[in-house]
């Protein structure tokens, strides 16, 4: 088998890959799509050249099919998993030391008696894109080289340890998440010395009263809030990032303190009633 890419489209029939595909020495990219496609991995797969794997709405022969597949892809750097109605795996385990980019999207609730449907432990990860409205995953950790994280989970709890460290993280997107406590986001931002782009979107589930952004390295900040979180005189946004160049602020309730200390600001888009820009 010397093809560089194999793609299987949706069809009305149940499909299986030929067994010799799982032992191809030259396969570089494998994309499987369709809930009639059954991932049936032999006991000893070996895909030494596979770098990109896309699993789009497929089903699995058993709970360990994907585990066997990932375990024997030593060069895998990009993994994309999209799970929908046909998905039949309760616990989706991703432990791939070589993995650099991981995209995970799940449209159904697969939680089963306390287990987490996603288990992620890939220390080489640099890019994470996680969309999981049901928050069916365990702790996401052991990513010391992470550079970009996009998280969209309306029940995703940001639970940051006392000594986090993300020295390589450059881009962070927090879309409609909740926080373990008032200081979870503060601890997270404080230990991202390379963070240059931050996007925060707050909605009904948000539980932080005072959102503090003090990141000296920050160059671009987008902040959007659809609810009123004002509480006894406090400001729900506190922004003090002197390196900021691009600001995009949408806050109809104007729940923020003075916006200041931005001597290098080049572009500002502000959508807020009665907003005060403090030039002092």
XYZ file of N, CA and C in Angstrom:
840
model
N 0.862 -1.188 0.000
C 0.000 0.000 0.000
C 0.891 1.229 0.000
N 0.885 2.001 -1.108
C 1.785 3.137 -1.183
C 1.028 4.461 -1.336
N -0.273 4.465 -1.102
C -1.032 5.714 -1.189
C -0.669 6.613 -0.026
N -0.664 7.940 -0.270
C -0.358 8.893 0.790
C -1.603 9.305 1.562
N -2.756 9.047 0.999
C -3.981 9.438 1.689
C -5.119 8.526 1.271
N -5.913 8.109 2.236
C -7.088 7.292 1.949
C -8.292 8.000 2.536
N -9.314 8.157 1.734
C -10.536 8.795 2.220
C -11.717 7.877 1.923
N -12.554 7.704 2.909
C -13.764 6.907 2.732
C -14.972 7.799 3.021
N -15.861 7.950 2.055
C -17.026 8.818 2.211
C -18.198 8.052 2.813
N -19.208 8.822 3.181
C -20.411 8.212 3.727
C -21.078 7.315 2.684
N -21.646 6.241 3.115
C -22.375 5.364 2.214
C -23.450 4.653 2.994
N -24.390 4.048 2.292
C -25.485 3.363 2.974
C -25.074 1.983 3.455
N -23.882 1.517 3.096
C -23.439 0.188 3.495
C -22.436 0.273 4.634
N -22.345 -0.785 5.427
C -21.315 -0.878 6.451
C -19.979 -1.116 5.760
N -18.963 -0.356 6.159
C -17.662 -0.426 5.498
C -16.579 -0.821 6.490
N -15.641 -1.612 6.021
C -14.456 -1.972 6.788
C -13.233 -1.702 5.920
N -12.188 -1.182 6.542
C -10.922 -1.056 5.816
C -10.292 -2.430 5.657
N -9.639 -2.681 4.544
C -8.855 -3.916 4.435
C -7.826 -3.988 5.560
N -7.609 -5.150 6.097
C -6.699 -5.298 7.238
C -5.288 -4.806 6.922
N -4.856 -4.925 5.669
C -3.478 -4.531 5.362
C -3.274 -3.014 5.424
N -4.377 -2.253 5.437
C -4.237 -0.803 5.593
C -3.656 -0.474 6.963
N -4.043 -1.232 7.975
C -3.588 -0.985 9.340
C -2.130 -1.387 9.563
N -1.505 -1.937 8.555
C -0.078 -2.287 8.660
C 0.725 -1.628 7.546
N 0.166 -0.579 6.945
C 0.864 0.114 5.860
C 2.090 0.855 6.391
N 3.193 0.717 5.707
C 4.435 1.384 6.113
C 4.546 2.791 5.536
N 3.719 3.110 4.525
C 3.880 4.380 3.813
C 2.709 5.338 3.979
N 1.616 4.894 4.577
C 0.432 5.738 4.720
C 0.737 6.944 5.610
N 0.454 8.150 5.096
C 0.775 9.388 5.808
C -0.470 10.031 6.416
N -1.593 9.963 5.688
C -2.832 10.565 6.182
C -3.982 9.589 5.977
N -4.823 9.468 6.998
C -5.975 8.577 6.930
C -7.207 9.331 7.422
N -8.223 9.447 6.568
C -9.475 10.114 6.921
C -10.613 9.126 6.757
N -11.342 8.893 7.834
C -12.472 7.973 7.812
C -13.726 8.752 8.186
N -14.763 8.672 7.347
C -15.969 9.454 7.585
C -17.209 8.621 7.331
N -18.205 8.786 8.200
C -19.483 8.138 7.978
C -19.843 7.168 9.077
N -21.081 7.255 9.583
C -21.469 6.397 10.695
C -21.762 4.962 10.271
N -21.538 4.653 9.006
C -21.589 3.264 8.553
C -20.189 2.665 8.495
N -19.197 3.492 8.811
C -17.811 3.031 8.741
C -17.394 2.469 10.096
N -16.989 1.221 10.120
C -16.612 0.556 11.362
C -15.092 0.483 11.466
N -14.555 1.081 12.525
C -13.114 1.009 12.782
C -12.843 -0.305 13.502
N -12.310 -1.262 12.758
C -12.041 -2.610 13.273
C -10.542 -2.850 13.167
N -9.833 -2.568 14.259
C -8.370 -2.587 14.246
C -7.862 -3.949 14.697
N -6.958 -4.565 13.945
C -6.410 -5.865 14.354
C -5.579 -5.740 15.624
N -5.215 -6.874 16.190
C -4.504 -6.876 17.470
C -3.113 -6.273 17.372
N -2.505 -6.315 16.206
C -1.149 -5.782 16.042
C -1.082 -4.830 14.851
N -1.714 -3.653 14.955
C -1.599 -2.679 13.871
C -0.223 -2.036 13.890
N 0.180 -1.455 12.797
C 1.460 -0.743 12.751
C 1.421 0.239 11.593
N 1.381 1.524 11.924
C 1.349 2.583 10.913
C 2.485 3.550 11.217
N 3.718 3.169 10.911
C 4.882 3.949 11.336
C 5.001 5.320 10.684
N 4.339 5.538 9.531
C 4.470 6.810 8.817
C 3.258 7.721 8.976
N 2.200 7.236 9.617
C 0.963 8.017 9.705
C 1.173 9.273 10.549
N 0.878 10.442 9.953
C 1.049 11.718 10.639
C -0.280 12.397 10.965
N -1.296 12.171 10.129
C -2.598 12.813 10.313
C -3.702 11.766 10.289
N -4.567 11.819 11.296
C -5.696 10.894 11.375
C -6.968 11.693 11.656
N -7.987 11.496 10.813
C -9.277 12.161 10.975
C -10.350 11.092 11.126
N -11.099 11.159 12.228
C -12.189 10.217 12.489
C -13.481 11.021 12.579
N -14.285 10.975 11.527
C -15.476 11.808 11.425
C -16.735 10.950 11.502
N -17.374 10.971 12.668
C -18.656 10.297 12.857
C -18.595 8.824 12.456
N -17.589 8.117 12.958
C -17.468 6.687 12.679
C -17.933 5.896 13.902
N -18.038 4.577 13.756
C -18.308 3.698 14.889
C -17.126 2.752 15.045
N -17.032 2.116 16.201
C -15.862 1.311 16.527
C -16.281 -0.121 16.838
N -15.426 -1.064 16.444
C -15.729 -2.476 16.646
C -15.878 -2.788 18.140
N -15.022 -2.165 18.972
C -15.109 -2.357 20.413
C -14.514 -1.141 21.111
N -14.523 -1.142 22.436
C -14.062 0.002 23.229
C -12.582 0.301 23.041
N -11.802 -0.691 22.632
C -10.356 -0.512 22.535
C -9.844 -0.371 21.111
N -10.733 -0.316 20.135
C -10.281 -0.209 18.740
C -9.441 1.042 18.520
N -9.931 2.184 19.001
C -9.182 3.424 18.787
C -7.894 3.434 19.604
N -7.902 2.780 20.767
C -6.692 2.721 21.603
C -5.591 1.954 20.880
N -5.943 0.816 20.292
C -4.955 0.030 19.540
C -4.441 0.808 18.338
N -5.341 1.515 17.690
C -4.943 2.288 16.514
C -3.947 3.382 16.881
N -4.253 4.162 17.911
C -3.378 5.268 18.303
C -2.053 4.784 18.875
N -2.078 3.647 19.553
C -0.868 3.143 20.211
C 0.222 2.775 19.215
N -0.154 2.463 17.993
C 0.843 2.042 17.008
C 0.989 3.033 15.870
N 0.871 4.321 16.217
C 1.133 5.412 15.268
C 2.212 6.301 15.874
N 3.472 5.877 15.861
C 4.531 6.608 16.566
C 4.832 7.984 15.984
N 4.395 8.250 14.739
C 4.682 9.538 14.105
C 3.464 10.455 14.069
N 2.361 10.044 14.684
C 1.119 10.815 14.594
C 1.278 12.190 15.245
N 1.030 13.245 14.470
C 1.171 14.603 14.995
C -0.141 15.374 14.986
N -1.105 14.947 14.169
C -2.381 15.657 14.070
C -3.533 14.662 14.157
N -4.421 14.877 15.117
C -5.578 14.006 15.304
C -6.838 14.861 15.384
N -7.841 14.513 14.573
C -9.128 15.196 14.589
C -10.221 14.159 14.813
N -11.027 14.379 15.836
C -12.086 13.434 16.194
C -13.408 14.189 16.281
N -14.377 13.751 15.500
C -15.713 14.343 15.512
C -16.706 13.228 15.833
N -17.408 13.365 16.951
C -18.286 12.298 17.435
C -19.745 12.743 17.366
N -20.595 11.844 16.831
C -22.004 12.164 16.678
C -22.848 10.963 17.091
N -24.071 10.907 16.610
C -25.041 9.932 17.090
C -24.574 8.482 16.991
N -23.835 8.142 15.957
C -23.447 6.747 15.770
C -22.311 6.290 16.654
N -21.656 7.221 17.341
C -20.479 6.877 18.143
C -20.853 5.937 19.286
N -20.071 4.877 19.467
C -20.412 3.855 20.465
C -19.318 3.616 21.493
N -18.348 4.530 21.589
C -17.274 4.400 22.574
C -17.608 5.237 23.804
N -17.554 4.633 24.971
C -17.859 5.341 26.212
C -16.685 6.196 26.669
N -15.504 5.641 26.601
C -14.307 6.309 27.120
C -13.290 6.448 25.992
N -13.141 7.654 25.467
C -12.237 7.889 24.344
C -10.880 8.339 24.890
N -9.904 7.467 24.787
C -8.591 7.689 25.408
C -7.583 8.136 24.355
N -6.940 9.263 24.612
C -5.919 9.788 23.702
C -4.625 9.958 24.487
N -3.737 8.991 24.346
C -2.409 9.052 24.955
C -1.395 8.825 23.849
N -0.969 9.933 23.239
C -0.086 9.884 22.071
C 1.070 10.856 22.311
N 2.237 10.374 22.700
C 3.358 11.267 23.010
C 3.762 12.179 21.855
N 3.610 11.721 20.608
C 4.055 12.492 19.446
C 3.051 13.551 19.012
N 1.845 13.560 19.580
C 0.762 14.415 19.099
C 1.070 15.898 19.317
N 0.888 16.697 18.252
C 1.114 18.143 18.322
C -0.191 18.933 18.238
N -1.167 18.413 17.499
C -2.430 19.123 17.302
C -3.598 18.162 17.516
N -4.566 18.589 18.339
C -5.714 17.733 18.641
C -7.000 18.549 18.567
N -7.912 18.113 17.705
C -9.240 18.710 17.587
C -10.268 17.672 18.006
N -11.159 18.058 18.909
C -12.157 17.126 19.437
C -13.496 17.830 19.491
N -14.486 17.267 18.807
C -15.816 17.851 18.789
C -16.838 16.752 19.032
N -17.743 17.001 19.977
C -18.737 15.991 20.321
C -20.102 16.643 20.449
N -21.082 16.114 19.707
C -22.413 16.703 19.666
C -23.429 15.940 20.497
N -23.004 14.852 21.145
C -23.932 14.047 21.928
C -23.370 13.817 23.317
N -24.248 13.454 24.232
C -23.843 13.166 25.607
C -23.596 11.669 25.753
N -22.323 11.283 26.032
C -21.976 9.867 26.122
C -21.545 9.514 27.542
N -21.858 10.385 28.498
C -21.460 10.111 29.881
C -22.100 8.814 30.366
N -21.320 7.976 31.050
C -21.834 6.675 31.487
C -21.338 6.352 32.884
N -22.211 6.405 33.830
C -21.951 5.990 35.218
C -20.624 6.496 35.767
N -20.396 7.807 35.612
C -19.228 8.403 36.244
C -17.959 8.381 35.421
N -17.953 7.710 34.289
C -16.748 7.713 33.466
C -16.704 8.989 32.641
N -15.528 9.338 32.167
C -15.363 10.516 31.326
C -15.167 10.059 29.891
N -15.928 10.639 28.984
C -15.867 10.135 27.623
C -14.587 10.546 26.909
N -13.865 11.554 27.399
C -12.560 11.905 26.830
C -11.508 11.860 27.922
N -10.424 11.148 27.650
C -9.249 11.133 28.523
C -8.074 11.582 27.669
N -7.481 12.718 28.012
C -6.413 13.297 27.198
C -5.133 13.422 28.010
N -4.077 12.779 27.522
C -2.765 12.849 28.169
C -1.706 12.731 27.080
N -1.383 13.878 26.478
C -0.419 13.920 25.373
C 0.542 15.076 25.634
N 1.670 14.807 26.272
C 2.557 15.876 26.748
C 3.194 16.728 25.655
N 3.204 16.253 24.410
C 3.810 17.035 23.333
C 2.850 17.988 22.658
N 1.602 18.051 23.122
C 0.561 18.820 22.448
C 0.880 20.318 22.419
N 0.673 20.924 21.237
C 0.884 22.363 21.067
C -0.422 23.103 20.749
N -1.313 22.455 20.023
C -2.580 23.081 19.639
C -3.744 22.209 20.095
N -4.665 22.807 20.848
C -5.842 22.090 21.347
C -7.099 22.840 20.938
N -8.032 22.119 20.300
C -9.328 22.678 19.924
C -10.395 21.733 20.469
N -11.077 22.164 21.518
C -12.011 21.292 22.230
C -13.409 21.893 22.225
N -14.352 21.186 21.611
C -15.749 21.610 21.596
C -16.594 20.467 22.145
N -17.090 20.659 23.358
C -17.773 19.573 24.060
C -18.861 20.176 24.951
N -20.057 20.439 24.397
C -21.107 21.098 25.182
C -21.498 20.350 26.450
N -21.245 19.030 26.507
C -21.693 18.248 27.649
C -20.605 18.065 28.705
N -19.399 18.546 28.401
C -18.271 18.435 29.326
C -18.063 16.999 29.801
N -18.078 16.073 28.859
C -17.850 14.665 29.202
C -16.368 14.336 29.072
N -15.557 14.949 29.906
C -14.134 14.652 29.857
C -13.538 14.768 31.252
N -12.439 14.095 31.435
C -11.708 14.197 32.681
C -10.800 15.412 32.654
N -9.913 15.541 33.641
C -8.979 16.669 33.658
C -8.111 16.690 32.405
N -7.885 17.891 31.890
C -7.005 18.077 30.737
C -5.708 18.654 31.281
N -4.647 17.874 31.205
C -3.406 18.280 31.862
C -2.208 17.705 31.114
N -1.028 17.919 31.680
C 0.217 17.382 31.131
C 0.452 17.865 29.712
N 0.387 19.199 29.524
C 0.635 19.797 28.213
C 1.610 20.964 28.366
N 2.843 20.689 28.755
C 3.790 21.773 29.043
C 4.187 22.599 27.829
N 3.955 22.084 26.613
C 4.363 22.794 25.401
C 3.187 23.435 24.673
N 2.035 23.501 25.309
C 0.840 24.030 24.661
C 1.033 25.490 24.250
N 0.707 25.791 22.988
C 0.832 27.146 22.457
C -0.528 27.789 22.187
N -1.522 26.974 21.816
C -2.840 27.505 21.495
C -3.917 26.589 22.041
N -4.899 27.189 22.715
C -6.015 26.406 23.249
C -7.323 27.113 22.943
N -8.234 26.400 22.300
C -9.586 26.901 22.037
C -10.543 25.959 22.747
N -11.302 26.490 23.688
C -12.174 25.653 24.510
C -13.603 26.172 24.429
N -14.526 25.318 23.971
C -15.942 25.678 23.906
C -16.741 24.593 24.613
N -17.039 24.838 25.869
C -17.786 23.869 26.674
C -18.600 24.651 27.689
N -19.932 24.631 27.563
C -20.712 25.457 28.481
C -20.810 24.869 29.876
N -20.219 23.698 30.081
C -20.086 23.164 31.436
C -18.635 22.800 31.719
N -17.742 23.418 30.960
C -16.317 23.185 31.172
C -15.868 23.978 32.396
N -15.292 23.306 33.371
C -14.849 23.968 34.597
C -13.345 24.210 34.531
N -12.959 25.485 34.578
C -11.546 25.843 34.612
C -11.070 25.698 36.049
N -10.387 24.602 36.326
C -9.908 24.283 37.672
C -8.384 24.265 37.614
N -7.775 25.404 37.948
C -6.334 25.590 37.777
C -5.613 25.267 39.076
N -4.565 24.435 39.033
C -3.820 24.113 40.255
C -3.084 25.331 40.789
N -2.554 25.193 41.988
C -1.898 26.332 42.636
C -0.636 26.760 41.918
N 0.005 25.835 41.212
C 1.237 26.173 40.496
C 1.147 25.724 39.041
N 0.292 26.367 38.235
C 0.236 26.011 36.823
C 1.463 26.544 36.101
N 1.765 26.019 34.957
C 2.897 26.524 34.178
C 2.682 26.170 32.714
N 2.427 27.191 31.902
C 2.247 27.016 30.463
C 3.191 27.987 29.760
N 4.489 27.692 29.779
C 5.475 28.645 29.281
C 5.392 28.921 27.790
N 4.758 28.024 27.018
C 4.709 28.189 25.565
C 3.369 28.698 25.059
N 2.368 28.803 25.918
C 1.026 29.168 25.465
C 0.999 30.595 24.929
N 0.573 30.733 23.670
C 0.510 32.042 23.025
C -0.921 32.514 22.787
N -1.832 31.570 22.569
C -3.225 31.917 22.275
C -4.158 31.135 23.191
N -5.082 31.833 23.824
C -6.059 31.191 24.704
C -7.445 31.738 24.391
N -8.386 30.829 24.117
C -9.776 31.207 23.858
C -10.657 30.515 24.891
N -11.428 31.292 25.642
C -12.353 30.761 26.648
C -13.767 31.135 26.218
N -14.507 30.141 25.728
C -15.829 30.391 25.164
C -16.909 29.771 26.048
N -17.585 30.616 26.813
C -18.723 30.186 27.635
C -18.353 29.058 28.593
N -17.300 29.257 29.373
C -16.887 28.262 30.362
C -17.265 28.761 31.755
N -17.097 27.893 32.762
C -17.261 28.293 34.156
C -15.948 28.039 34.881
N -15.812 28.602 36.074
C -14.543 28.570 36.782
C -14.724 27.954 38.163
N -13.693 27.235 38.600
C -13.757 26.559 39.896
C -13.922 27.566 41.027
N -13.226 28.700 40.927
C -13.357 29.743 41.938
C -13.021 31.083 41.299
N -13.102 32.148 42.083
C -12.893 33.503 41.570
C -11.482 33.730 41.043
N -10.524 32.950 41.520
C -9.132 33.178 41.134
C -8.591 32.164 40.134
N -9.430 31.266 39.640
C -8.942 30.255 38.695
C -8.333 30.896 37.455
N -9.039 31.869 36.879
C -8.518 32.501 35.661
C -7.282 33.348 35.964
N -7.223 33.912 37.174
C -6.053 34.718 37.556
C -4.805 33.842 37.612
N -4.924 32.666 38.237
C -3.784 31.744 38.304
C -3.378 31.275 36.911
N -4.375 31.023 36.082
C -4.085 30.567 34.726
C -3.302 31.615 33.942
N -3.773 32.847 33.943
C -3.121 33.904 33.170
C -1.758 34.278 33.738
N -1.612 34.181 35.051
C -0.357 34.584 35.690
C 0.817 33.709 35.279
N 0.539 32.478 34.875
C 1.625 31.569 34.524
C 1.651 31.245 33.044
N 1.291 32.239 32.237
C 1.407 32.133 30.777
C 2.288 33.285 30.300
N 3.601 33.206 30.512
C 4.480 34.341 30.221
C 4.580 34.701 28.745
N 4.178 33.795 27.845
C 4.276 34.067 26.409
C 2.923 34.399 25.788
N 1.865 34.497 26.601
C 0.522 34.700 26.064
C 0.421 36.038 25.332
N 0.038 35.989 24.057
C -0.077 37.214 23.269
C -1.498 37.471 22.781
N -2.337 36.429 22.732
C -3.704 36.591 22.244
C -4.679 35.917 23.206
N -5.631 36.687 23.716
C -6.636 36.168 24.647
C -8.026 36.557 24.154
N -8.917 35.556 24.067
C -10.305 35.801 23.686
C -11.210 35.213 24.764
N -12.090 36.043 25.298
C -12.986 35.626 26.378
C -14.424 35.946 25.977
N -15.267 34.916 25.976
C -16.684 35.087 25.661
C -17.485 34.571 26.860
N -18.252 35.452 27.483
C -18.951 35.107 28.717
C -20.458 35.107 28.488
N -21.113 34.052 29.016
C -22.553 33.922 28.830
C -23.195 33.467 30.140
N -24.365 32.879 30.065
C -25.175 32.589 31.248
C -24.458 31.754 32.307
N -23.622 30.823 31.890
C -22.992 29.940 32.866
C -21.822 30.550 33.607
N -21.371 31.717 33.181
C -20.188 32.332 33.782
C -20.438 32.679 35.245
N -19.487 32.329 36.123
C -19.686 32.510 37.559
C -18.619 33.368 38.217
N -17.834 34.108 37.438
C -16.803 34.983 37.999
C -17.338 36.406 38.075
N -17.243 37.002 39.251
C -17.729 38.367 39.438
C -16.748 39.392 38.885
N -15.480 39.178 39.148
C -14.448 40.150 38.776
C -13.418 39.452 37.888
N -13.465 39.725 36.597
C -12.562 39.078 35.646
C -11.336 39.975 35.450
N -10.209 39.514 35.979
C -8.990 40.325 36.011
C -8.023 39.868 34.925
N -7.608 40.806 34.091
C -6.648 40.510 33.021
C -5.439 41.416 33.201
N -4.397 40.856 33.802
C -3.127 41.568 33.963
C -2.041 40.684 33.372
N -1.799 40.883 32.092
C -0.862 40.036 31.345
C 0.097 40.948 30.579
N 1.306 41.160 31.071
C 2.236 42.083 30.414
C 2.539 41.729 28.962
N 2.525 40.440 28.623
C 2.893 40.014 27.269
C 1.746 40.119 26.271
N 0.530 40.415 26.740
C -0.659 40.368 25.888
C -0.618 41.445 24.798
N -0.876 41.013 23.550
C -0.899 41.934 22.407
C -2.313 42.131 21.861
N -3.151 41.105 21.960
C -4.504 41.175 21.411
C -5.498 40.619 22.430
N -6.570 41.393 22.686
C -7.569 40.972 23.674
C -8.970 41.200 23.121
N -9.753 40.115 23.076
C -11.160 40.184 22.682
C -12.012 39.775 23.878
N -12.992 40.604 24.196
C -13.840 40.354 25.365
C -15.287 40.620 24.982
N -16.136 39.603 25.159
C -17.548 39.751 24.832
C -18.378 39.172 25.967
N -19.354 39.947 26.431
C -20.175 39.508 27.556
C -21.636 39.807 27.257
N -22.480 38.763 27.367
C -23.890 38.893 27.020
C -24.791 39.002 28.240
N -24.202 38.967 29.447
C -25.012 39.022 30.663
C -24.478 40.094 31.596
N -25.316 40.506 32.528
C -24.931 41.513 33.514
C -24.424 40.821 34.775
N -23.127 40.994 35.093
C -22.542 40.313 36.250
C -22.121 41.327 37.320
N -22.613 42.554 37.215
C -22.235 43.573 38.205
C -22.681 43.126 39.598
N -21.802 43.291 40.585
C -22.110 42.820 41.944
C -21.596 43.814 42.967
N -22.496 44.487 43.615
C -22.190 45.382 44.740
C -21.001 46.293 44.472
N -21.040 46.964 43.317
C -20.031 47.978 43.059
C -18.747 47.490 42.436
N -18.552 46.199 42.308
C -17.329 45.717 41.673
C -17.475 45.771 40.159
N -16.360 45.738 39.457
C -16.370 45.750 37.998
C -16.056 44.355 37.494
N -16.871 43.855 36.582
C -16.678 42.478 36.164
C -15.460 42.313 35.267
N -14.945 43.384 34.688
C -13.696 43.318 33.923
C -12.701 44.316 34.479
N -11.508 43.839 34.788
C -10.392 44.697 35.175
C -9.271 44.420 34.186
N -8.910 45.423 33.402
C -7.924 45.243 32.336
C -6.718 46.136 32.574
N -5.564 45.513 32.701
C -4.311 46.247 32.896
C -3.194 45.454 32.224
N -3.047 45.663 30.922
C -2.049 44.938 30.127
C -1.324 45.949 29.248
N -0.198 46.472 29.726
C 0.466 47.600 29.058
C 1.001 47.302 27.663
N 1.154 46.029 27.303
C 1.672 45.702 25.975
C 0.596 45.576 24.920
N -0.663 45.815 25.288
C -1.788 45.577 24.387
C -1.728 46.470 23.144
N -1.982 45.849 21.981
C -2.008 46.579 20.706
C -3.399 46.560 20.067
N -4.121 45.459 20.242
C -5.454 45.328 19.640
C -6.476 45.011 20.728
N -7.539 45.819 20.797
C -8.594 45.626 21.790
C -9.944 45.539 21.092
N -10.690 44.475 21.391
C -12.049 44.306 20.876
C -12.951 44.049 22.080
N -13.741 45.051 22.450
C -14.523 44.993 23.686
C -16.010 45.162 23.383
N -16.793 44.134 23.703
C -18.244 44.193 23.524
C -18.904 43.871 24.864
N -19.448 44.906 25.498
C -19.983 44.767 26.855
C -21.169 45.724 27.015
N -22.367 45.297 26.584
C -23.526 46.196 26.627
C -23.847 46.735 28.016
N -23.430 46.022 29.069
C -23.782 46.430 30.425
C -22.716 47.320 31.061
N -21.596 47.501 30.352
C -20.477 48.304 30.847
C -20.071 47.889 32.259
N -19.904 46.606 32.459
C -19.450 46.089 33.753
C -17.931 46.017 33.764
N -17.287 47.157 33.646
C -15.832 47.170 33.695
C -15.354 48.473 34.315
N -14.168 48.417 34.848
C -13.555 49.610 35.390
C -12.895 50.405 34.275
N -12.139 51.439 34.626
C -11.439 52.221 33.604
C -10.509 51.344 32.767
N -10.469 51.622 31.482
C -9.570 50.908 30.572
C -8.378 51.826 30.335
N -7.227 51.412 30.834
C -6.081 52.315 30.801
C -4.785 51.525 30.704
N -3.674 52.239 30.765
C -2.336 51.641 30.747
C -2.116 50.808 29.487
N -2.408 51.426 28.331
C -2.198 50.761 27.043
C -1.453 51.704 26.098
N -0.205 52.039 26.411
C 0.524 53.028 25.616
C 0.822 52.589 24.186
N 0.743 51.293 23.915
C 1.079 50.798 22.578
C -0.154 50.422 21.763
N -1.337 50.808 22.222
C -2.573 50.426 21.542
C -2.613 50.987 20.123
N -2.886 50.103 19.152
C -2.961 50.492 17.743
C -4.392 50.446 17.209
N -5.216 49.532 17.739
C -6.581 49.379 17.248
C -7.509 49.069 18.406
N -8.647 49.763 18.448
C -9.632 49.511 19.504
C -11.032 49.519 18.908
N -11.767 48.441 19.165
C -13.188 48.370 18.803
C -13.948 48.225 20.111
N -14.803 49.196 20.416
C -15.496 49.209 21.701
C -16.994 49.334 21.466
N -17.744 48.359 21.969
C -19.205 48.378 21.880
C -19.759 48.257 23.291
N -19.931 49.414 23.941
C -20.404 49.435 25.322
C -21.164 50.738 25.545
N -22.300 50.663 26.211
C -23.025 51.872 26.561
C -22.257 52.625 27.638
N -22.100 53.924 27.477
C -21.495 54.797 28.478
C -20.081 54.371 28.826
N -19.304 53.964 27.827
C -17.933 53.541 28.090
C -17.027 54.739 28.332
N -16.134 54.609 29.309
C -15.160 55.647 29.603
C -13.766 55.147 29.278
N -13.100 55.832 28.360
C -11.704 55.522 28.074
C -10.846 56.476 28.874
N -10.062 55.947 29.779
C -9.228 56.751 30.663
C -7.854 56.880 30.034
N -7.504 58.065 29.592
C -6.214 58.273 28.929
C -5.102 58.560 29.904
N -5.420 58.609 31.182
C -4.399 58.922 32.188
C -3.398 57.803 32.292
